[in-house]
Coordinates of C-alpha atoms in Angstrom, one line a residue:
M1 CA 0.0 -0.3 0.0
T2 CA 1.4 3.7 -1.1
D3 CA 2.0 6.1 2.4
P4 CA -0.7 8.7 2.4
Y5 CA 2.1 10.9 4.4
A6 CA 5.0 9.7 2.2
R7 CA 6.0 13.4 1.2
H8 CA 3.9 14.5 4.5
D9 CA 7.6 15.9 5.9
A10 CA 9.1 17.1 2.6
A11 CA 5.8 19.9 3.2
L12 CA 6.6 20.4 7.1
A13 CA 10.4 21.3 6.3
V14 CA 8.9 23.9 3.2
L15 CA 6.4 24.7 6.5
R16 CA 9.3 24.6 8.9
P17 CA 10.4 28.9 9.0
Y18 CA 7.0 30.9 8.9
G19 CA 4.6 30.9 12.1
P20 CA 0.9 30.6 12.7
N21 CA 0.1 33.6 11.2
L22 CA -0.9 35.7 7.5
A23 CA -0.1 38.6 6.2
N24 CA -3.6 39.7 6.5
G25 CA -3.9 39.1 9.9
F26 CA -5.4 35.6 10.0
I27 CA -4.2 31.9 11.2
N28 CA -1.8 30.3 8.9
H29 CA -4.4 27.2 7.9
A30 CA -1.2 25.4 5.9
P31 CA 0.5 23.2 8.0
M32 CA -4.0 21.8 8.2
V33 CA -4.6 21.6 4.8
V34 CA -1.5 19.6 4.0
E35 CA -2.1 17.2 6.3
A36 CA -5.4 16.9 5.0
L37 CA -4.8 16.6 2.0
A38 CA -2.5 13.8 2.8
A39 CA -5.5 12.0 4.9
M40 CA -7.2 12.9 1.4
G41 CA -4.5 10.5 -0.5
R42 CA -4.0 13.3 -2.3
G43 CA -0.6 13.9 -1.0
D44 CA 1.3 14.2 -3.6
T45 CA -0.4 17.7 -4.0
A46 CA 1.1 19.4 -0.7
L47 CA 4.0 20.5 -2.1
S48 CA 2.3 22.8 -5.4
W49 CA -0.3 24.3 -3.4
L50 CA 2.2 25.4 -0.4
R51 CA 4.4 26.9 -3.3
A52 CA 0.8 28.7 -4.3
E53 CA 0.7 29.7 -0.7
E54 CA 3.8 30.4 0.5
H55 CA 4.0 34.7 -0.5
D56 CA 1.0 34.9 1.6
L57 CA 3.6 33.1 5.3
L58 CA 5.0 35.4 7.5
P59 CA 8.4 34.2 9.5
R60 CA 8.6 32.6 12.7
A61 CA 9.8 35.2 15.8
P62 CA 12.6 34.5 17.2
A63 CA 13.1 32.9 20.3
Q64 CA 11.3 34.6 23.1
P65 CA 12.0 33.8 27.8
P66 CA 11.0 30.8 28.4
I67 CA 7.6 29.7 30.3
G68 CA 8.4 27.1 33.4
A69 CA 6.4 24.3 34.0
A70 CA 4.6 26.6 37.1
G71 CA 4.0 29.3 35.5
W72 CA 1.8 28.6 31.9
R73 CA -1.3 29.8 33.5
E74 CA 0.2 33.4 33.3
A75 CA 0.9 32.7 29.4
L76 CA -2.7 31.0 28.7
G77 CA -4.3 33.8 26.7
K78 CA -0.9 35.6 24.9
P79 CA -0.6 35.2 21.3
A80 CA 3.0 37.4 21.0
R81 CA 3.7 34.7 23.4
F82 CA 3.2 31.3 20.6
E83 CA 7.3 31.1 20.3
A84 CA 7.2 30.8 24.3
W85 CA 4.7 28.2 23.5
A86 CA 5.8 26.3 21.5
A87 CA 9.9 26.1 22.5
F88 CA 7.6 24.7 25.8
F89 CA 5.4 21.8 24.2
A90 CA 8.3 20.6 22.2
R91 CA 10.0 20.2 25.7
E92 CA 7.8 18.6 27.0
I93 CA 6.9 16.2 24.5
E94 CA 10.5 15.2 24.5
M95 CA 10.5 14.7 28.9
N96 CA 7.4 12.8 28.4
G97 CA 6.3 11.8 25.4
W98 CA 3.8 12.8 22.7
R99 CA 0.8 11.0 24.0
A100 CA 1.0 11.6 27.5
T101 CA 2.0 15.2 27.0
L102 CA -1.4 15.8 24.6
D103 CA -3.3 13.9 27.0
R104 CA -2.5 16.5 30.1
W105 CA -3.3 19.7 27.6
A106 CA -5.8 18.4 25.9
R107 CA -7.6 18.1 28.7
R108 CA -6.1 21.4 30.5
L109 CA -6.9 23.4 27.1
S110 CA -10.6 22.2 26.3
A111 CA -12.7 25.3 27.8
G112 CA -11.3 27.0 25.1
Y113 CA -12.1 24.8 22.4
G114 CA -13.5 27.7 20.1
T115 CA -9.3 29.3 20.2
A116 CA -8.5 31.3 17.4
A117 CA -11.5 30.1 15.7
V118 CA -11.1 26.5 16.5
H119 CA -7.9 26.9 14.8
G120 CA -5.7 25.6 18.0
V121 CA -7.1 22.3 17.9
I122 CA -8.3 21.4 14.6
R123 CA -3.8 22.3 13.5
T124 CA -3.5 19.7 17.1
A125 CA -5.3 16.7 15.7
H126 CA -4.1 16.7 12.3
A127 CA -1.1 16.9 13.7
A128 CA -1.2 14.3 16.9
R129 CA -3.3 12.1 13.1
A130 CA 0.2 12.6 11.2
L131 CA 2.5 12.0 13.9
A132 CA 0.3 8.8 15.0
W133 CA 0.6 7.7 11.7
Q134 CA 4.8 7.8 12.3
D135 CA 7.0 9.1 14.5
T136 CA 9.0 11.8 13.5
A137 CA 11.1 14.4 14.5
L138 CA 8.9 17.1 12.2
R139 CA 5.7 16.3 13.3
R140 CA 6.7 16.7 16.7
S141 CA 7.3 19.9 16.3
E142 CA 4.5 20.0 13.7
L143 CA 2.6 19.0 17.3
A144 CA 4.2 21.3 19.8
Q145 CA 3.0 24.2 17.1
G146 CA -0.2 23.2 17.2
L147 CA -0.8 22.9 20.9
A148 CA 1.2 26.5 20.6
V149 CA -1.6 27.7 18.8
W150 CA -4.2 26.9 21.0
A151 CA -2.2 27.5 24.5
A152 CA -1.2 31.3 23.2
R153 CA -4.4 32.4 22.0
Y154 CA -6.6 30.3 24.6
A155 CA -9.7 32.2 24.9
P156 CA -13.1 30.2 27.1
L157 CA -16.1 30.7 24.4
A158 CA -17.8 32.5 27.7
P159 CA -16.3 33.5 31.0
D160 CA -18.8 31.7 33.3
L161 CA -19.6 29.2 30.6
P162 CA -20.2 25.6 33.4
A163 CA -19.3 22.8 31.7
P164 CA -22.3 21.0 29.8
A165 CA -24.6 18.2 32.4
F166 CA -25.6 16.5 29.3
G167 CA -29.6 15.3 29.1
T168 CA -31.6 12.9 26.7
L169 CA -32.1 14.7 23.6
P170 CA -30.0 13.1 20.7
P171 CA -27.6 15.7 19.4
H172 CA -29.5 16.8 16.0
E173 CA -32.3 17.2 17.9
A174 CA -30.6 19.2 20.8
L175 CA -28.6 21.5 17.9
A176 CA -32.8 22.5 16.7
A177 CA -33.6 23.9 20.1
V178 CA -30.8 26.2 20.6
T179 CA -31.9 29.3 19.5
P180 CA -30.2 32.2 18.2
V181 CA -29.7 35.9 19.3
A182 CA -31.7 38.3 18.4
L183 CA -31.1 38.4 14.3
H184 CA -29.8 42.8 14.8
W185 CA -26.6 40.3 17.0
R186 CA -25.7 38.5 14.4
V187 CA -22.8 38.3 13.0
R188 CA -22.6 38.5 8.9
A189 CA -19.0 40.2 9.0
G190 CA -15.4 39.6 10.2
S191 CA -14.2 37.5 12.4
I192 CA -15.6 34.3 13.9
T193 CA -13.1 35.0 16.7
A194 CA -14.3 38.2 17.4
G195 CA -17.9 37.7 16.3
L196 CA -18.0 34.8 19.4
A197 CA -18.5 37.1 21.8
N198 CA -22.2 38.2 21.0
L199 CA -22.7 34.2 22.9
A200 CA -22.7 36.4 26.0
R201 CA -26.5 38.1 24.1
A202 CA -28.1 34.3 24.9
P203 CA -28.9 34.0 27.5
G204 CA -30.3 29.9 27.8
F205 CA -27.3 28.9 25.5
A206 CA -25.9 26.6 28.9
R207 CA -29.3 25.3 29.0
E208 CA -30.0 24.2 25.7
T209 CA -26.8 23.1 24.7
A210 CA -27.1 20.4 28.4
G211 CA -30.1 18.7 26.7
A212 CA -27.6 16.9 24.2
D213 CA -27.6 13.4 25.4
L214 CA -23.2 12.6 24.7
S215 CA -22.9 10.0 27.3
E216 CA -22.4 7.2 24.0
E217 CA -19.2 5.4 22.9
P218 CA -17.0 8.2 22.1
L219 CA -15.5 8.0 18.9
A220 CA -19.9 7.2 17.8
T221 CA -20.4 10.3 19.5
A222 CA -18.7 13.0 18.0
D223 CA -19.1 11.2 14.5
A224 CA -23.0 11.7 15.5
L225 CA -21.3 15.3 16.2
V226 CA -19.7 15.5 12.1
C227 CA -23.0 13.8 10.7
T228 CA -24.9 16.6 13.0
F229 CA -23.2 19.6 11.7
A230 CA -22.9 18.4 8.2
E231 CA -26.0 19.3 8.3
L232 CA -26.4 22.2 10.5
F233 CA -23.9 23.6 7.3
L234 CA -26.7 22.2 4.9
D235 CA -29.0 24.1 6.3
A236 CA -27.3 27.5 6.9
A237 CA -24.4 27.9 4.5
R238 CA -25.3 31.2 2.4
N239 CA -22.4 32.4 0.8
G240 CA -19.0 31.7 1.1
Y241 CA -19.1 33.8 4.7
T242 CA -21.1 31.4 6.0
A243 CA -19.7 28.5 4.6
I244 CA -16.1 29.6 6.2
V245 CA -18.3 29.6 9.7
F246 CA -20.5 26.3 9.6
A247 CA -17.2 24.6 8.2
H248 CA -15.7 25.2 11.0
A249 CA -18.4 23.8 13.5
V250 CA -17.8 20.1 11.0
T251 CA -13.8 20.4 11.2
G252 CA -14.0 20.9 15.2
A253 CA -16.1 18.1 15.6
A254 CA -13.5 16.7 13.1
A255 CA -10.8 17.3 15.4
A256 CA -12.5 16.2 18.7
R257 CA -13.1 12.7 16.3
N258 CA -9.0 12.1 15.2
L259 CA -8.2 13.1 19.0
L260 CA -9.9 10.6 20.2
P261 CA -7.8 7.4 19.7
L262 CA -5.0 9.3 21.5
V263 CA -6.2 10.3 24.3
G264 CA -7.4 8.9 28.1
P265 CA -11.0 9.1 29.1
G266 CA -11.0 12.6 30.4
A267 CA -9.8 14.2 27.9
Q268 CA -11.8 12.2 25.4
R269 CA -15.8 13.9 27.2
A270 CA -13.0 17.5 28.0
L271 CA -12.9 17.4 23.4
I272 CA -16.3 16.1 23.2
A273 CA -18.2 18.6 25.5
G274 CA -15.9 21.0 23.6
A275 CA -16.7 20.4 20.3
W276 CA -21.0 20.2 21.0
Q277 CA -20.8 24.0 22.6
T278 CA -18.4 25.3 19.7
G279 CA -20.5 23.9 16.9
C280 CA -23.6 25.6 19.0
A281 CA -21.8 28.9 19.6
L282 CA -22.0 29.5 16.4
K283 CA -24.9 28.4 15.0
A284 CA -26.6 30.9 18.1
V285 CA -24.1 33.4 16.6
F286 CA -23.7 33.4 12.9
Y287 CA -27.5 31.5 12.0
P288 CA -28.8 33.8 9.1
P289 CA -31.8 35.4 9.2
A290 CA -33.7 33.6 6.5
P291 CA -32.0 29.4 6.0
G292 CA -32.8 26.9 4.1
A293 CA -32.9 27.3 0.7
G294 CA -29.3 26.8 -0.8
R295 CA -27.8 26.3 -3.7
P296 CA -28.4 23.8 -5.4
V297 CA -25.4 20.9 -5.9
P298 CA -24.9 18.0 -7.8
A299 CA -27.2 15.0 -7.5
R300 CA -24.6 12.1 -9.0
R301 CA -20.8 12.6 -6.8
T302 CA -18.6 10.3 -5.6
P303 CA -15.7 10.3 -2.5
D304 CA -12.4 10.4 -5.2
R305 CA -14.7 12.7 -6.8
L306 CA -15.4 14.5 -4.3
A307 CA -11.3 14.1 -3.3
E308 CA -9.6 15.7 -6.5
A309 CA -12.2 18.4 -6.6
A310 CA -11.3 19.4 -3.4
A311 CA -7.6 19.3 -4.1
V312 CA -8.2 21.2 -7.5
H313 CA -10.4 23.8 -5.8
G314 CA -7.6 25.1 -3.9
D315 CA -9.7 26.7 -0.7
D316 CA -7.4 25.8 2.6
H317 CA -11.6 25.9 4.4
A318 CA -12.3 23.4 1.1
I319 CA -10.1 21.0 1.3
K320 CA -10.5 20.7 5.3
L321 CA -14.3 20.2 5.1
A322 CA -14.0 17.8 2.6
E323 CA -11.4 15.4 4.6
A324 CA -13.6 15.7 7.0
C325 CA -16.8 14.7 5.6
L326 CA -14.5 12.0 3.6
S327 CA -13.9 10.5 6.8
A328 CA -16.6 10.6 8.4
Y329 CA -18.4 8.9 5.3
A330 CA -16.0 6.1 5.3
R331 CA -17.0 5.1 9.0
T332 CA -21.1 6.1 8.6
G333 CA -21.8 6.1 5.3
R334 CA -23.8 9.1 5.4
R335 CA -24.2 10.8 1.9
R336 CA -25.4 13.7 3.2
L337 CA -21.7 14.4 3.8
L338 CA -21.1 14.0 0.7
K339 CA -23.9 16.6 -0.2
T340 CA -22.0 18.8 2.6
I341 CA -18.4 19.0 0.2
A342 CA -20.5 19.5 -2.8
L343 CA -22.1 22.5 -1.4
A344 CA -19.1 24.4 -0.1
L345 CA -17.6 23.9 -3.6
T346 CA -20.0 25.5 -4.8
L347 CA -20.5 28.8 -1.6
L348 CA -15.9 28.4 -1.5
E349 CA -14.6 30.7 -3.7
P350 CA -11.3 28.3 -5.5
R351 CA -8.7 29.7 -4.5
E352 CA -7.0 32.6 -7.2
G353 CA -5.0 32.0 -10.1
E354 CA -6.7 28.1 -10.2
A355 CA -7.5 27.9 -13.8
A356 CA -9.6 24.4 -13.2
D357 CA -13.4 25.1 -12.6
P358 CA -13.8 22.0 -9.8
T359 CA -17.2 22.0 -9.6
R360 CA -17.0 20.5 -13.5
L361 CA -15.4 17.9 -11.8
L362 CA -19.0 17.1 -9.9
E363 CA -21.1 17.2 -12.7
T364 CA -19.4 15.4 -15.4
Q365 CA -18.5 12.3 -13.4
T366 CA -20.5 8.9 -14.7

C-alpha cells in the first residue's frame, strides 16, 4: 500500500520557517491543509499547493524567554508568546512523550475549544493524526506548534459557561433547540473569534446545550457530532462567509474525532464537550436570517471525485471540510456528508489562479 504521508515531512520542512499567522492577520492554515491532503490520499499535491500559498506566510518570531512548568497559566491567552509556548511543548514532548503531553494538555485546553476560531484544536488534531501514523521529529515539532496556537490564543467561549450537564436528546435534536441570538446581533461579516463574543447575548445557551446526550461511546458520539454539524452546514451555509463559519463546526467536531483514539477518558469527555458547545455557539451567533434554501448541488458524486474536486479547488476551508466529511463518510456511510462537500465547493471561491473549474468534476461523473 502506498503511504499517503510519504511526502508529508517534506511539506512540514517547507513550513518550518513560518509562524502561525498570515500576512492578512488570519491564521496560517497551511499545516492543516497539507495533512488533510495526505489523509484524503492527495498528499502528492501538498508541495505544489504550498508553493502557491507561500507568499502569504510570515516568518517565525525570534526565540522568547521560556515558560516555566509552574508559570504556564500566566502565559495562557497571550498570542505574542507563541514561540515560548512552542518551545515549552517541544520540551514537554521530549521529556514525557507526545501522547502523554497531548492527553494532559487536551484536558487543560478544552475549555478554550473555540480558540482562534477553532484552529488551535484543529491544527493540533491534524498534527497528532500524522504523528500517530509515523513518529518523526518534524511531526513532533508540528504537534508542539499546534498546541502552542491553542495555548497562546486560549479563550473560553464565555467566562462563566459551565461544563455541560448532558441530557437525553440526540445531538441533532438538541442542536435544533439552540436559540440564535436576536437577529440584529447575529454576525454577518468579520472574524469568527470577534463574532463569538456575541454569545453573551444568548442567555439560554448553557441550558439548551445541556440537553444533548453525549454519553454514548466516544468515537460514535464524535461521528454523530460531525454528521449533526454537516446538517447545520447544509441548512445555514448560504454564501462564502457562512460556508467558512459553519465549516468550522464540522472540522471542529472532526478534530475531536481524530484526537479521541490518542487520549484517555478524561480528555475524551472534555474534547466532546468542547466540540459540541463550540458548534452550537456558531449556530447561536452566525445563523442566517433565512436559512434552508441554498444553491442546488450536483446530484451524483463519489468520494474519489469529491476529493479530487477539493484538491483542484484549492481553498483551504474546502480541503479541510472535504477531508473531515470524507473520513466520516468512510465510517458512517452517511451520504449527506458528500452533499456537504459539494455545497461547499459551490459556495467557496476557488483559490486565486486556479485554472480548473472544480464544479465540472462534480457535473461530469459517470
